[in-house]
Coordinates of C-alpha atoms and ligand atoms in Angstrom, one line a residue:
M805 CA -27.4 -19.2 26.4
P806 CA -24.6 -17.8 25.4
S807 CA -24.7 -13.8 25.7
Y808 CA -25.5 -12.0 22.9
Y809 CA -22.4 -10.7 22.3
D810 CA -20.2 -14.4 22.0
Q811 CA -23.4 -14.9 19.7
Y812 CA -22.1 -11.9 17.7
R813 CA -18.2 -13.2 18.2
E814 CA -18.9 -16.7 17.0
K815 CA -20.8 -15.7 13.9
Q816 CA -18.0 -13.3 13.2
R817 CA -15.4 -16.1 13.7
K818 CA -17.5 -18.4 11.4
I819 CA -17.9 -15.8 8.7
A820 CA -13.7 -15.1 9.1
D821 CA -13.2 -19.0 8.5
I822 CA -15.0 -18.8 5.3
Y823 CA -13.0 -15.7 4.3
N824 CA -9.8 -17.5 5.1
A825 CA -10.6 -20.3 3.4
I826 CA -11.1 -18.5 0.3
A827 CA -8.1 -16.3 1.0
L828 CA -5.9 -20.1 1.0
L829 CA -7.7 -21.4 -2.2
H830 CA -6.5 -17.9 -3.8
W831 CA -3.1 -18.1 -2.5
D832 CA -2.7 -21.8 -3.9
K833 CA -3.8 -20.0 -7.4
E834 CA -1.6 -17.8 -7.4
T835 CA 1.5 -20.1 -6.4
Y836 CA 1.1 -24.0 -6.6
L837 CA -2.2 -24.4 -8.8
P838 CA -2.1 -26.4 -11.9
N839 CA -3.2 -24.9 -15.2
K840 CA -6.3 -27.2 -15.7
G841 CA -7.2 -26.3 -12.3
A842 CA -7.9 -22.8 -12.8
S843 CA -11.9 -23.1 -14.4
F844 CA -13.1 -25.0 -11.2
R845 CA -10.8 -22.9 -8.5
A846 CA -12.9 -19.4 -9.9
Q847 CA -15.9 -22.1 -9.1
Q848 CA -14.7 -23.0 -5.9
I849 CA -13.9 -19.5 -5.0
A850 CA -17.1 -17.9 -6.2
T851 CA -19.4 -20.9 -4.3
L852 CA -17.6 -20.1 -0.8
S853 CA -18.1 -16.2 -1.7
G854 CA -21.9 -16.3 -1.8
I855 CA -21.6 -18.0 1.1
A856 CA -19.9 -16.0 3.5
H857 CA -21.7 -13.1 1.9
N858 CA -25.4 -14.8 2.8
E859 CA -23.8 -15.6 6.0
F860 CA -23.1 -12.0 6.8
V861 CA -26.4 -10.3 5.2
D862 CA -28.6 -12.8 7.1
S863 CA -31.5 -10.0 8.5
R864 CA -31.7 -12.3 12.4
F865 CA -27.8 -11.3 12.2
G866 CA -28.3 -8.1 11.8
R867 CA -31.2 -7.6 14.4
L868 CA -28.2 -9.1 16.9
L869 CA -26.6 -6.6 16.1
N870 CA -29.4 -3.5 16.5
R871 CA -29.6 -5.1 19.6
L872 CA -25.9 -5.2 20.7
A873 CA -25.7 -1.4 19.5
N874 CA -28.5 -0.4 22.4
M875 CA -26.8 -2.6 24.9
T876 CA -24.7 -0.4 27.6
I877 CA -23.1 -2.9 29.5
L878 CA -20.4 -3.5 26.4
S879 CA -16.9 -2.6 27.1
E880 CA -15.9 0.5 25.0
K881 CA -13.8 -2.2 22.3
E882 CA -16.9 -4.3 22.1
M883 CA -18.3 -1.4 21.4
K884 CA -16.2 -0.3 18.3
N885 CA -16.5 -3.9 16.8
I886 CA -20.4 -3.6 17.3
V887 CA -20.1 -0.4 15.5
L888 CA -17.8 -1.1 12.8
T889 CA -19.2 -4.6 11.6
Q890 CA -22.8 -2.8 11.6
K891 CA -21.0 0.0 9.2
D892 CA -20.1 -3.0 7.3
Y893 CA -23.1 -4.7 7.6
D894 CA -25.5 -1.6 6.3
K895 CA -22.9 -1.3 3.0
A896 CA -23.3 -5.0 2.1
T897 CA -27.3 -4.6 2.6
K898 CA -27.9 -1.6 0.3
F899 CA -27.3 -3.6 -2.9
T900 CA -30.1 -5.6 -4.4
D901 CA -29.1 -8.9 -6.1
E902 CA -29.4 -7.9 -9.3
F903 CA -27.2 -5.3 -9.1
V904 CA -24.5 -7.4 -7.3
K905 CA -24.8 -9.3 -10.7
K906 CA -24.7 -6.6 -12.6
K907 CA -21.8 -5.4 -11.5
S908 CA -19.9 -8.8 -11.2
L909 CA -21.0 -9.8 -14.9
A910 CA -19.6 -6.3 -16.1
V911 CA -16.3 -6.9 -14.2
S912 CA -15.8 -10.2 -15.5
E913 CA -16.1 -8.8 -18.9
A914 CA -14.0 -5.9 -18.3
Y915 CA -11.3 -8.2 -17.1
H916 CA -11.2 -10.3 -20.5
S917 CA -11.4 -7.3 -22.4
W918 CA -8.6 -5.4 -20.6
I919 CA -6.6 -8.8 -21.1
E920 CA -7.2 -8.8 -24.9
A921 CA -6.8 -5.0 -25.1
R922 CA -3.4 -5.8 -23.9
K923 CA -2.3 -8.1 -26.2
A924 CA -3.5 -6.2 -28.7
N925 CA -1.6 -2.7 -27.4
D926 CA -4.8 -1.4 -27.9
Y927 CA -6.7 0.7 -25.5
E928 CA -9.8 0.8 -28.1
I929 CA -11.2 -2.8 -27.5
F930 CA -10.7 -1.9 -23.6
A931 CA -12.9 1.2 -23.8
P932 CA -16.7 0.0 -24.5
A933 CA -15.9 -2.4 -21.4
L934 CA -14.6 0.5 -19.3
Q935 CA -17.3 2.3 -20.2
K936 CA -19.7 -0.2 -18.1
V937 CA -17.7 -0.2 -15.6
I938 CA -17.8 3.1 -14.7
D939 CA -21.5 3.4 -15.2
I940 CA -21.8 0.8 -12.6
I941 CA -19.4 2.7 -10.5
R942 CA -21.5 6.0 -10.8
E943 CA -24.2 4.0 -9.8
E944 CA -23.0 2.9 -6.8
A945 CA -22.1 5.6 -5.8
E946 CA -24.8 7.1 -5.9
I947 CA -26.7 4.0 -3.6
I948 CA -24.3 3.8 -1.3
G949 CA -24.4 7.7 -1.1
Y950 CA -22.0 10.7 -0.2
T951 CA -22.1 14.5 0.8
D952 CA -20.0 16.8 -1.4
H953 CA -18.3 14.2 -4.2
P954 CA -19.2 11.1 -5.4
Y955 CA -15.9 10.0 -5.6
D956 CA -16.0 9.5 -1.8
A957 CA -18.3 7.1 -1.7
C958 CA -15.5 5.4 -4.1
L959 CA -12.7 6.2 -1.9
D960 CA -14.7 5.1 1.3
N961 CA -15.0 1.6 0.0
Y962 CA -11.0 1.8 0.7
E963 CA -10.3 3.7 3.1
A964 CA -13.0 4.3 5.6
E965 CA -13.7 8.3 6.1
M966 CA -11.4 8.9 2.9
T967 CA -12.7 12.0 1.1
V968 CA -12.1 14.5 -2.0
A969 CA -11.6 17.6 0.3
I970 CA -9.3 15.7 2.7
L971 CA -7.1 13.9 -0.2
D972 CA -7.2 17.5 -2.5
P973 CA -5.1 19.2 -0.1
F974 CA -2.7 16.3 0.0
F975 CA -1.8 16.0 -3.8
E976 CA -1.5 19.7 -3.9
G977 CA 1.1 19.2 -2.1
I978 CA 2.7 17.1 -4.1
K979 CA 2.1 19.5 -6.5
N980 CA 3.6 22.5 -5.0
D981 CA 6.3 20.5 -3.4
L982 CA 7.1 17.2 -4.7
K983 CA 7.2 18.1 -8.1
P984 CA 9.9 21.0 -7.8
L985 CA 12.4 18.5 -6.2
V986 CA 11.8 15.8 -8.7
D987 CA 12.5 19.0 -11.4
K988 CA 15.7 19.9 -9.3
I989 CA 16.7 16.3 -9.3
S990 CA 16.6 15.7 -13.5
Q991 CA 19.0 18.6 -13.9
A992 CA 21.5 17.0 -11.0
K993 CA 24.0 14.8 -12.2
K994 CA 23.2 10.9 -12.7
I995 CA 23.8 8.2 -10.3
D996 CA 25.5 5.0 -12.1
K997 CA 23.1 2.0 -10.8
S998 CA 24.7 -0.2 -13.3
F999 CA 25.9 -2.9 -11.1
L1000 CA 22.5 -3.3 -9.7
H1001 CA 22.1 -5.5 -12.8
K1002 CA 24.4 -7.5 -13.2
T1003 CA 23.7 -11.3 -13.1
F1004 CA 22.8 -12.3 -9.5
P1005 CA 22.0 -16.2 -9.6
K1006 CA 18.3 -17.1 -8.7
E1007 CA 19.3 -19.8 -5.5
A1008 CA 21.6 -17.1 -3.9
Q1009 CA 18.8 -14.3 -4.7
W1010 CA 15.7 -16.6 -3.0
E1011 CA 18.3 -17.4 0.1
L1012 CA 18.9 -13.1 0.6
G1013 CA 15.3 -12.7 0.6
L1014 CA 14.8 -15.5 3.5
E1015 CA 17.7 -13.7 5.4
V1016 CA 16.1 -10.4 5.1
L1017 CA 12.7 -11.2 6.2
T1018 CA 14.2 -13.1 9.4
H1019 CA 16.7 -10.4 10.2
L1020 CA 13.3 -7.5 10.1
G1021 CA 12.0 -9.9 12.6
Y1022 CA 8.9 -11.9 9.9
D1023 CA 8.4 -15.5 12.2
F1024 CA 9.0 -18.7 9.9
E1025 CA 6.6 -20.3 12.2
A1026 CA 3.6 -18.1 11.4
G1027 CA 4.5 -18.3 7.7
R1028 CA 6.4 -18.7 4.7
Q1029 CA 7.5 -17.5 1.2
D1030 CA 7.0 -18.5 -2.4
I1031 CA 7.2 -17.6 -5.5
S1032 CA 4.6 -16.3 -7.5
T1033 CA 4.7 -13.7 -11.1
H1034 CA 3.1 -10.8 -8.7
P1035 CA 4.2 -10.1 -5.4
F1036 CA 2.1 -10.4 -2.3
T1037 CA 1.0 -10.6 1.0
T1038 CA -2.1 -12.8 2.6
S1039 CA -3.4 -13.5 6.5
F1040 CA -5.2 -16.6 7.1
S1041 CA -4.9 -15.5 11.3
P1042 CA -1.9 -14.0 12.8
Q1043 CA -0.6 -17.5 12.7
D1044 CA -0.2 -18.1 9.4
V1045 CA 0.8 -15.3 7.3
R1046 CA 2.7 -16.1 4.0
V1047 CA 4.5 -13.5 1.7
T1048 CA 5.3 -14.3 -2.1
T1049 CA 7.9 -12.9 -4.1
R1050 CA 9.8 -12.8 -7.8
I1051 CA 13.4 -13.0 -8.7
D1052 CA 14.8 -11.5 -11.8
E1053 CA 18.3 -12.5 -12.1
N1054 CA 19.5 -9.4 -14.1
D1055 CA 17.8 -7.1 -11.5
F1056 CA 19.4 -6.9 -8.0
S1057 CA 16.6 -4.6 -7.0
N1058 CA 13.2 -6.4 -7.9
M1059 CA 13.1 -9.5 -5.2
T1060 CA 15.4 -7.3 -2.5
W1061 CA 12.3 -4.4 -2.2
S1062 CA 9.5 -6.3 -3.2
C1063 CA 10.6 -9.0 0.1
I1064 CA 10.8 -6.3 2.5
H1065 CA 7.9 -4.6 1.3
E1066 CA 5.5 -7.7 1.5
G1067 CA 7.5 -8.3 5.2
G1068 CA 6.2 -5.0 6.1
H1069 CA 2.6 -5.9 5.2
A1070 CA 3.5 -9.4 6.9
L1071 CA 4.9 -8.4 10.0
Y1072 CA 1.4 -5.9 10.4
E1073 CA -0.6 -9.1 10.1
Q1074 CA 1.9 -11.1 12.2
G1075 CA 1.4 -8.4 14.8
L1076 CA -2.7 -8.3 15.3
P1077 CA -4.1 -9.6 18.0
V1078 CA -4.5 -13.0 17.9
D1079 CA -7.2 -13.2 20.3
Q1080 CA -9.6 -11.3 18.3
Y1081 CA -9.4 -12.9 15.1
G1082 CA -12.6 -12.8 13.2
L1083 CA -13.3 -9.2 14.7
P1084 CA -12.5 -5.7 13.3
S1085 CA -10.1 -5.3 16.4
G1086 CA -8.2 -7.9 14.9
Q1087 CA -8.1 -6.6 11.4
A1088 CA -5.9 -4.0 9.5
A1089 CA -6.6 -0.4 10.3
S1090 CA -7.5 0.1 6.8
L1091 CA -5.4 -0.4 3.4
A1092 CA -3.6 2.8 3.9
I1093 CA -2.1 2.0 7.3
H1094 CA -1.1 -1.3 5.9
E1095 CA 0.7 0.6 3.2
S1096 CA 2.4 2.3 5.7
Q1097 CA 3.7 -0.2 7.3
S1098 CA 5.2 -2.2 4.2
R1099 CA 6.7 1.2 3.1
L1100 CA 8.5 2.1 6.2
W1101 CA 10.4 -1.3 6.4
E1102 CA 10.2 -0.7 2.6
N1103 CA 11.7 3.0 2.7
N1104 CA 12.1 4.6 5.4
V1105 CA 14.7 1.8 6.8
G1106 CA 15.4 -0.2 3.5
R1107 CA 16.4 2.5 1.4
S1108 CA 18.7 4.2 4.3
R1109 CA 22.0 4.4 4.6
E1110 CA 22.0 3.4 8.2
Y1111 CA 20.3 -0.5 7.3
W1112 CA 22.9 -1.1 4.3
N1113 CA 25.9 0.1 6.8
F1114 CA 24.9 -3.1 8.5
F1115 CA 23.8 -5.0 5.9
F1116 CA 25.8 -4.3 2.6
P1117 CA 28.5 -6.5 3.9
K1118 CA 26.5 -9.3 3.8
I1119 CA 25.1 -9.5 0.6
K1120 CA 29.0 -8.4 -0.7
E1121 CA 29.7 -11.9 0.9
R1122 CA 26.7 -13.0 -0.6
F1123 CA 27.6 -11.7 -4.2
P1124 CA 31.4 -10.7 -4.5
K1125 CA 32.1 -10.5 -7.2
Q1126 CA 28.6 -8.3 -8.5
F1127 CA 29.6 -5.8 -5.9
K1128 CA 33.4 -6.0 -5.5
K1129 CA 34.1 -2.8 -6.5
V1130 CA 31.2 -1.2 -5.0
K1131 CA 31.5 1.1 -1.6
L1132 CA 28.3 2.0 0.3
D1133 CA 27.8 5.1 -0.4
N1134 CA 27.7 4.0 -4.3
F1135 CA 25.4 1.9 -3.4
Y1136 CA 23.4 3.9 -1.2
R1137 CA 22.5 6.3 -4.2
A1138 CA 22.0 4.0 -6.6
I1139 CA 19.3 2.2 -4.9
N1140 CA 17.9 5.6 -4.4
T1141 CA 18.1 7.0 -7.8
V1142 CA 15.2 9.4 -9.3
S1143 CA 13.9 8.8 -12.6
P1144 CA 10.7 9.3 -14.8
N1145 CA 9.1 6.1 -16.0
L1146 CA 5.9 5.6 -17.2
I1147 CA 5.0 2.5 -15.2
R1148 CA 3.6 3.1 -11.6
T1149 CA 5.0 -0.1 -9.9
E1150 CA 8.6 0.3 -11.5
A1151 CA 8.5 4.6 -10.1
D1152 CA 10.8 5.3 -7.7
E1153 CA 10.1 6.7 -4.4
L1154 CA 9.0 10.3 -5.6
H1155 CA 7.9 10.1 -9.0
Y1156 CA 5.5 7.2 -7.8
H1157 CA 3.2 9.9 -6.4
L1158 CA 3.0 12.0 -9.4
H1159 CA 2.0 8.3 -11.2
V1160 CA -1.1 8.3 -8.0
L1161 CA -1.4 11.7 -8.3
I1162 CA -2.7 11.2 -12.1
R1163 CA -5.2 8.5 -11.4
Y1164 CA -6.6 10.2 -8.7
E1165 CA -7.3 13.2 -10.9
I1166 CA -8.9 11.2 -13.8
E1167 CA -10.9 9.0 -11.3
K1168 CA -12.5 12.4 -9.7
A1169 CA -13.1 13.0 -13.1
I1170 CA -15.1 9.7 -14.0
L1171 CA -17.3 10.3 -11.1
A1172 CA -17.8 14.1 -11.7
K1173 CA -18.8 12.8 -14.9
E1174 CA -16.3 15.3 -16.4
V1175 CA -14.8 12.7 -18.5
D1176 CA -15.9 9.1 -20.1
A1177 CA -13.9 5.9 -20.9
K1178 CA -13.3 7.0 -24.9
D1179 CA -11.5 10.1 -24.0
L1180 CA -9.7 8.8 -21.0
K1181 CA -6.0 7.6 -22.8
E1182 CA -5.7 11.6 -24.5
M1183 CA -6.6 12.4 -20.8
W1184 CA -4.1 10.0 -19.3
N1185 CA -1.5 10.8 -22.0
A1186 CA -1.9 14.8 -21.2
K1187 CA -1.5 14.3 -17.5
Y1188 CA 1.5 12.2 -18.2
E1189 CA 3.2 15.1 -20.2
E1190 CA 2.2 17.4 -18.0
Y1191 CA 3.3 15.8 -14.2
L1192 CA 6.3 13.7 -15.4
G1193 CA 7.2 15.2 -18.9
I1194 CA 6.8 12.1 -20.9
N1195 CA 4.2 10.5 -23.4
P1196 CA 3.3 6.8 -23.5
T1197 CA 4.8 5.5 -26.3
D1198 CA 2.1 3.0 -26.3
D1199 CA -1.4 2.1 -24.5
L1200 CA 0.8 -0.9 -22.4
S1201 CA 2.9 1.3 -21.0
G1202 CA 0.5 4.1 -20.9
I1203 CA -3.8 3.8 -19.9
L1204 CA -3.4 -0.6 -20.4
Q1205 CA -1.1 -0.6 -17.4
D1206 CA -2.8 -0.9 -14.0
I1207 CA -5.6 -4.0 -13.4
H1208 CA -7.6 -2.4 -10.8
W1209 CA -10.2 -0.5 -13.5
S1210 CA -10.3 -3.4 -15.3
H1211 CA -11.4 -5.1 -11.8
G1212 CA -14.3 -2.4 -11.0
S1213 CA -11.6 -0.8 -7.8
I1214 CA -11.4 2.9 -8.7
G1215 CA -10.8 4.9 -5.4
Y1216 CA -7.8 2.3 -4.1
F1217 CA -4.9 4.2 -6.2
P1218 CA -4.6 6.9 -3.5
T1219 CA -4.7 4.3 -0.4
Y1220 CA -0.8 4.2 -2.0
S1221 CA 0.4 7.2 -1.9
L1222 CA -1.3 7.5 1.9
G1223 CA 0.6 4.5 2.8
S1224 CA 3.9 6.6 2.2
F1225 CA 2.6 9.4 4.1
Y1226 CA 1.5 8.0 6.6
A1227 CA 4.6 6.1 6.7
A1228 CA 6.7 8.9 7.1
Q1229 CA 5.3 10.6 10.1
I1230 CA 5.0 7.1 11.9
Y1231 CA 8.7 6.8 11.2
A1232 CA 9.1 10.4 12.9
A1233 CA 7.1 9.6 15.5
A1234 CA 9.3 6.5 16.0
E1235 CA 12.5 8.3 15.9
K1236 CA 11.3 10.5 18.5
D1237 CA 10.4 7.3 21.0
I1238 CA 13.2 5.2 20.2
P1239 CA 16.7 6.6 21.4
K1240 CA 19.0 6.4 18.6
L1241 CA 16.9 4.5 16.7
S1242 CA 19.2 4.9 13.2
S1243 CA 22.2 4.3 15.2
L1244 CA 20.5 0.9 16.4
L1245 CA 19.5 0.5 12.7
S1246 CA 23.4 1.0 11.5
K1247 CA 23.7 -2.1 13.9
G1248 CA 21.0 -3.9 12.4
K1249 CA 19.1 -4.0 15.3
T1250 CA 15.8 -3.5 14.4
K1251 CA 13.8 -5.3 17.1
Q1252 CA 12.9 -2.3 19.0
L1253 CA 11.2 -0.8 16.2
L1254 CA 9.4 -3.4 15.3
E1255 CA 8.4 -4.1 19.0
W1256 CA 7.3 0.0 18.7
L1257 CA 5.2 -0.5 15.9
R1258 CA 3.5 -3.6 17.6
T1259 CA 2.8 -1.6 20.6
N1260 CA 1.4 1.4 18.7
I1261 CA -0.1 0.0 15.4
H1262 CA -0.3 -3.9 15.3
K1263 CA -2.0 -4.5 18.3
H1264 CA -5.1 -2.1 17.6
G1265 CA -6.1 -4.0 15.1
R1266 CA -9.1 -1.6 13.6
T1267 CA -10.0 -0.4 16.7
Y1268 CA -8.9 2.6 15.5
N1269 CA -9.6 4.3 11.8
A1270 CA -6.5 5.6 10.3
E1271 CA -6.9 9.2 10.8
E1272 CA -7.6 8.6 14.5
L1273 CA -4.9 6.2 15.0
C1274 CA -2.5 8.4 13.4
E1275 CA -3.3 10.8 15.7
L1276 CA -2.8 8.5 19.0
V1277 CA 0.9 7.5 17.8
T1278 CA 2.0 10.8 16.2
G1279 CA 0.0 13.5 17.9
E1280 CA -1.5 15.2 14.9
P1281 CA -3.7 14.0 12.0
L1282 CA -1.6 12.9 8.8
N1283 CA 0.3 15.9 7.5
T1284 CA 2.2 15.5 4.4
S1285 CA 4.6 17.6 5.5
Y1286 CA 6.9 14.7 7.2
F1287 CA 6.5 13.3 3.8
I1288 CA 7.9 16.4 1.9
D1289 CA 10.8 16.7 4.3
Y1290 CA 12.0 13.6 4.5
A1291 CA 11.5 13.3 0.8
T1292 CA 13.5 16.9 0.6
K1293 CA 16.6 15.6 3.2
K1294 CA 17.0 12.3 2.0
F1295 CA 17.3 13.4 -2.1
E1296 CA 19.3 16.8 -1.7
D1297 CA 21.4 14.6 -0.1
I1298 CA 22.1 11.6 -2.8
Y1299 CA 21.7 14.5 -5.5
D1300 CA 24.3 17.3 -3.5
L1301 CA 21.5 20.1 -4.5
N1302 CA 22.8 21.9 -2.3
K1303 CA 26.2 22.0 -3.5
K1304 CA 26.2 24.9 -5.2
E1305 CA 24.8 27.0 -2.8
K1306 CA 27.0 26.1 -0.3
G1307 CA 29.6 27.2 -2.3
G1308 CA 31.3 24.0 -3.5
Q1309 CA 30.5 22.3 0.0
I1310 CA 28.5 19.2 0.0
D1311 CA 26.0 19.0 2.5
K1312 CA 26.8 16.2 4.5
S1313 CA 24.7 16.9 7.7
T1314 CA 21.6 14.4 6.5
N1315 CA 24.3 11.3 6.7
K1316 CA 25.7 11.9 10.0
E1317 CA 23.1 10.6 12.6
K1318 CA 19.7 12.5 13.0
G1319 CA 19.9 14.7 16.1
G1320 CA 16.5 16.3 17.0
K1321 CA 14.3 13.6 15.3
G1322 CA 10.8 14.1 14.3
K1323 CA 11.2 18.1 15.3
K1324 CA 11.9 19.0 12.1
S1325 CA 8.4 18.9 11.1
K1326 CA 7.0 20.9 13.8
K1327 CA 7.5 24.2 11.6
K1328 CA 5.3 23.1 9.1
K1329 CA 2.6 21.6 11.5
S1330 CA -0.3 23.8 10.8
T1331 CA -0.1 23.5 6.9
G1332 CA -1.5 20.3 6.8
K1333 CA -3.7 20.9 9.7
K1334 CA -5.0 23.3 8.9
K1335 CA -6.1 22.6 4.9
K1336 CA -7.7 19.2 6.7
K1337 CA -9.7 20.9 9.5
K1338 CA -11.0 23.2 6.9
N1339 CA -12.4 20.9 4.6
K1340 CA -14.0 18.5 7.3
Ligands
ZN1404 ZN1 2.0 -2.9 -0.7

């Protein structure tokens, strides 16, 4: 008879097989499914989801987990798998069938009414259905349970152990440190980026995307790229991780950085340990860590001067007419322009976090029962005025822009910002560990960085949660000053913000190879750390 742990592993793999089959059906739905196939496809996905759920909440499996949890012969990693699976099991079995059905009904109604509201550009159409979702999410938070704030229960659904007490100081930092930088930039001379909107033929962009992915280290023997409306990454095992992209012929940026972003997600999935398939130790650590991998490649690498030092001549070859008179420095500045915009997904590297801050504050207020659906639009618009200085011109570019709430996903948005914060801190650690990282990148050598990420992040799967992983890799808990320092240094340089203080001298120090990497944040280390400890 197989050992208890073997039985556990087999069960987990069986469930993973079903979920990965569902993922493949989803991938197909987003890429190749003919229109008429949609309704049976929805049914097929629902059937398989039901089977996977029932396999998992089986009481015999619960008893097996209990037995394993009390065994002393398991290795540390095996025990971690049991503890994590037990947590997932306890959560999944907390809900009655009645509640699950009620929620799925409310969510499909809300999604439908969100689509209708978008067509009419009218939030009022969406508000009643959204209120039902809000009521259910509030009920769900009570069922899951929390210690301090009901929003904590929602956050934990997307980022294990994340709480309001931890996030509040981070977003306070965004208000206190990032907002002034953004305001300063708004006074600076505008950067010309019109050449990024010339015509870039689809075929040539597609080829560039493949070249970029290959160059980053994406394994095409263990994945492929296709076209979809919204770019995404999906994985069926570390040996089959697929990315999608979209191409806008009048926008060089759209495909390029979404390709690097999804490539970052995919590199993480391809780097997860194959032998841990189906187990927590074979899954990503968290959504925020996943996002840190995509953003590290997209922003810290893919929007750096070093990276384009190598790659710019290549795109000049591909698009000789479009970039004929463009110099590397103009290109670098153009791809890093900062200006307020109403749409989160189109935001620059800095404003992005103000968009998330707004959603964080609103969701927190929803769970605290301080606001209901009928007053959300007013709250939304007021916050855009306060933080971005712009007012949504209509509901489409305002409160109706995101799909998340119509899916019942409340508590998801913060993981996007956390991704950037983790990315900055992880990148600073990589700069410390890899000799001359920036000069390697300027020669087009990305392999060392990928190997470092594989060893320090990817191979651990979910064995460590985000916070533990962050401490392990960087030596300290998440500290937003790494992101603030990175952003300040980078954008002060791009926008010549120190020009006046230096008596007309442009501070080029940040253009050069960064010496003493990673040390820059040491002095501020205590801020984030202290705040966090206090709130734990
Ligand atoms: Zn992402």
